[in-house]
Coordinates of C-alpha atoms in Angstrom, one line a residue:
M1 CA 197.8 83.5 -263.6
P2 CA 196.7 83.5 -267.3
E3 CA 193.8 85.7 -268.3
G4 CA 190.8 83.5 -269.2
N5 CA 191.1 81.4 -266.1
L6 CA 188.1 81.8 -263.7
H7 CA 190.4 82.3 -260.7
Y8 CA 192.0 85.3 -262.5
Y9 CA 188.6 87.0 -262.9
V10 CA 187.6 86.2 -259.3
E11 CA 190.8 87.8 -258.1
K12 CA 190.0 90.9 -260.1
L13 CA 186.6 91.0 -258.4
A14 CA 188.1 90.5 -254.9
R15 CA 190.6 93.3 -255.5
Q16 CA 187.7 95.6 -256.6
L17 CA 185.7 94.6 -253.5
F18 CA 188.4 95.3 -251.0
D19 CA 189.3 98.6 -252.7
T20 CA 185.8 99.8 -251.7
T21 CA 186.2 99.0 -248.0
N22 CA 187.4 101.6 -245.4
M23 CA 189.9 100.2 -242.9
F24 CA 188.5 96.7 -242.8
D25 CA 189.7 94.7 -239.8
T26 CA 191.1 91.5 -241.3
S27 CA 191.1 89.7 -238.0
R28 CA 187.3 89.6 -237.9
P29 CA 185.8 86.3 -239.0
I30 CA 184.2 86.0 -242.5
I31 CA 182.2 83.2 -244.0
V32 CA 181.9 82.9 -247.8
G33 CA 178.7 81.7 -249.4
T34 CA 177.8 80.1 -252.7
F35 CA 177.0 82.6 -255.5
L36 CA 173.4 82.3 -256.7
P37 CA 171.4 83.3 -259.8
A38 CA 170.2 86.8 -259.1
E39 CA 166.7 86.1 -260.6
T40 CA 165.8 83.3 -258.2
L41 CA 168.4 83.1 -255.5
V42 CA 167.9 79.3 -255.8
V43 CA 170.2 76.8 -257.4
N44 CA 168.5 74.1 -259.4
D45 CA 170.3 70.8 -260.1
S46 CA 169.6 71.3 -263.8
D47 CA 171.3 74.8 -263.8
K48 CA 174.4 74.6 -266.0
L49 CA 175.9 77.6 -264.1
T50 CA 175.8 76.0 -260.6
S51 CA 179.5 75.1 -260.8
Y52 CA 180.3 78.7 -261.4
G53 CA 178.6 79.8 -258.2
I54 CA 180.4 77.1 -256.3
Q55 CA 183.8 77.8 -257.8
I56 CA 183.5 81.6 -257.3
Q57 CA 182.8 80.8 -253.6
E58 CA 185.8 78.4 -253.4
S59 CA 188.2 80.9 -255.2
L60 CA 187.2 83.7 -252.9
S61 CA 187.8 81.6 -249.9
T62 CA 191.2 80.8 -251.2
L63 CA 192.1 84.4 -252.1
L64 CA 190.9 85.8 -248.8
T65 CA 192.8 83.2 -246.8
Q66 CA 196.0 83.9 -248.9
A67 CA 195.5 87.6 -248.2
G68 CA 195.5 86.9 -244.4
L69 CA 191.8 87.3 -243.7
Y70 CA 190.1 85.2 -241.0
V71 CA 188.0 82.9 -243.2
V72 CA 185.7 80.4 -241.3
E73 CA 185.0 77.1 -243.1
Y74 CA 181.4 76.5 -241.9
K75 CA 181.1 73.3 -243.9
A76 CA 183.8 71.6 -241.8
L77 CA 182.6 68.5 -240.0
S78 CA 183.3 68.1 -236.3
K79 CA 184.4 64.5 -237.0
I80 CA 186.2 63.0 -240.0
K81 CA 184.3 60.4 -242.0
I82 CA 186.7 57.7 -243.2
R83 CA 185.4 55.9 -246.2
P84 CA 187.1 53.2 -248.4
N85 CA 188.2 55.7 -251.0
S86 CA 188.2 59.1 -249.2
D87 CA 188.4 60.9 -245.9
V88 CA 185.5 63.4 -245.8
M89 CA 185.9 66.5 -243.7
L90 CA 183.4 68.8 -245.4
S91 CA 179.6 68.5 -245.8
R92 CA 176.7 70.4 -247.3
D93 CA 174.2 68.5 -245.1
A94 CA 173.0 70.9 -242.5
D95 CA 172.2 68.1 -240.0
E96 CA 175.9 67.2 -239.9
L97 CA 177.2 70.8 -239.3
D98 CA 177.4 73.1 -236.3
S99 CA 174.2 75.1 -236.0
L100 CA 176.1 78.2 -234.8
V101 CA 178.9 79.7 -236.8
N102 CA 181.2 82.4 -235.3
A103 CA 181.4 85.1 -238.0
D104 CA 181.1 88.8 -238.1
F105 CA 180.8 89.1 -241.9
M106 CA 179.5 87.2 -244.8
L107 CA 180.7 87.4 -248.3
T108 CA 178.1 86.4 -250.8
G109 CA 176.9 87.3 -254.3
T110 CA 174.8 86.7 -257.3
Y111 CA 175.3 86.3 -261.0
I112 CA 173.3 87.0 -264.1
Q113 CA 174.0 85.2 -267.4
R114 CA 174.4 87.3 -270.6
E115 CA 175.3 86.0 -274.0
S116 CA 179.0 85.3 -273.5
S117 CA 179.6 86.3 -269.9
L118 CA 178.3 86.3 -266.3
I119 CA 177.7 89.6 -264.5
V120 CA 178.9 88.8 -261.0
N121 CA 177.9 90.9 -258.0
V122 CA 179.7 90.4 -254.7
R123 CA 178.8 91.9 -251.3
L124 CA 180.6 91.9 -247.9
I125 CA 177.8 92.1 -245.3
N126 CA 178.0 92.8 -241.6
I127 CA 176.0 90.0 -240.1
S128 CA 174.9 91.9 -237.0
N129 CA 173.2 94.8 -238.8
K130 CA 173.0 93.5 -242.5
K131 CA 174.9 96.6 -243.7
V132 CA 176.8 96.1 -246.9
V133 CA 180.3 97.3 -246.1
A134 CA 181.8 96.6 -249.5
A135 CA 180.5 95.7 -253.0
A136 CA 181.8 95.0 -256.5
T137 CA 180.5 94.0 -259.9
D138 CA 182.4 92.6 -262.8
Y139 CA 182.0 90.4 -265.9
I140 CA 183.4 86.9 -266.1
P141 CA 183.5 85.1 -269.5
I142 CA 181.3 82.0 -269.7
N143 CA 184.2 80.0 -271.1
S144 CA 186.5 80.8 -268.2
M145 CA 186.1 77.3 -266.7
W146 CA 187.0 75.3 -269.7
N147 CA 189.2 75.7 -272.8
H148 CA 188.2 76.6 -276.3
S149 CA 188.3 73.1 -277.8
K150 CA 185.3 71.9 -279.8
I151 CA 184.9 68.7 -277.8
S152 CA 185.6 68.4 -274.1
M153 CA 184.7 66.4 -271.0
R154 CA 182.8 68.2 -268.1
N155 CA 181.0 66.4 -265.2
Q156 CA 181.7 63.0 -266.8
Q157 CA 179.8 64.1 -270.0
L158 CA 181.1 64.7 -273.4
H159 CA 180.3 68.3 -274.5
R160 CA 180.5 69.6 -278.1
S161 CA 180.8 73.4 -278.6
E162 CA 179.4 75.2 -281.6
Y163 CA 181.3 74.9 -284.8

């Protein structure tokens, strides 16, 4: 995987995280949450970094699953919604999801923006006692989700970088 790709940096973070655990039982269920701004712990629709928090979550879910851990997808619907152009199996609407999730651990984190990077903090937390059983911090370049061209398309909008 090429350096500069967000997934590359998240993999580095995941390796650092699991290097700090002692004999972690990979058969115990884990849920992975969206990474949030450390200052507010709230995502605003206007926040340009929201997509980073979501993609870090998605990349960690992928990496943990590929490593053989028991990852629970708590956003999975109990019924498939068939629409004209899509088959929807995931939701972020709490009313559509199961109220109880069977998991022993949650993997979550925060980020803080600096000039050209995000400082990303990740924690593996035992749900029953809130103990942090592993943690890691690393830097991810701000431009790791898009290339270095001067004009690009993101979220159906034309973006022009600094010249």
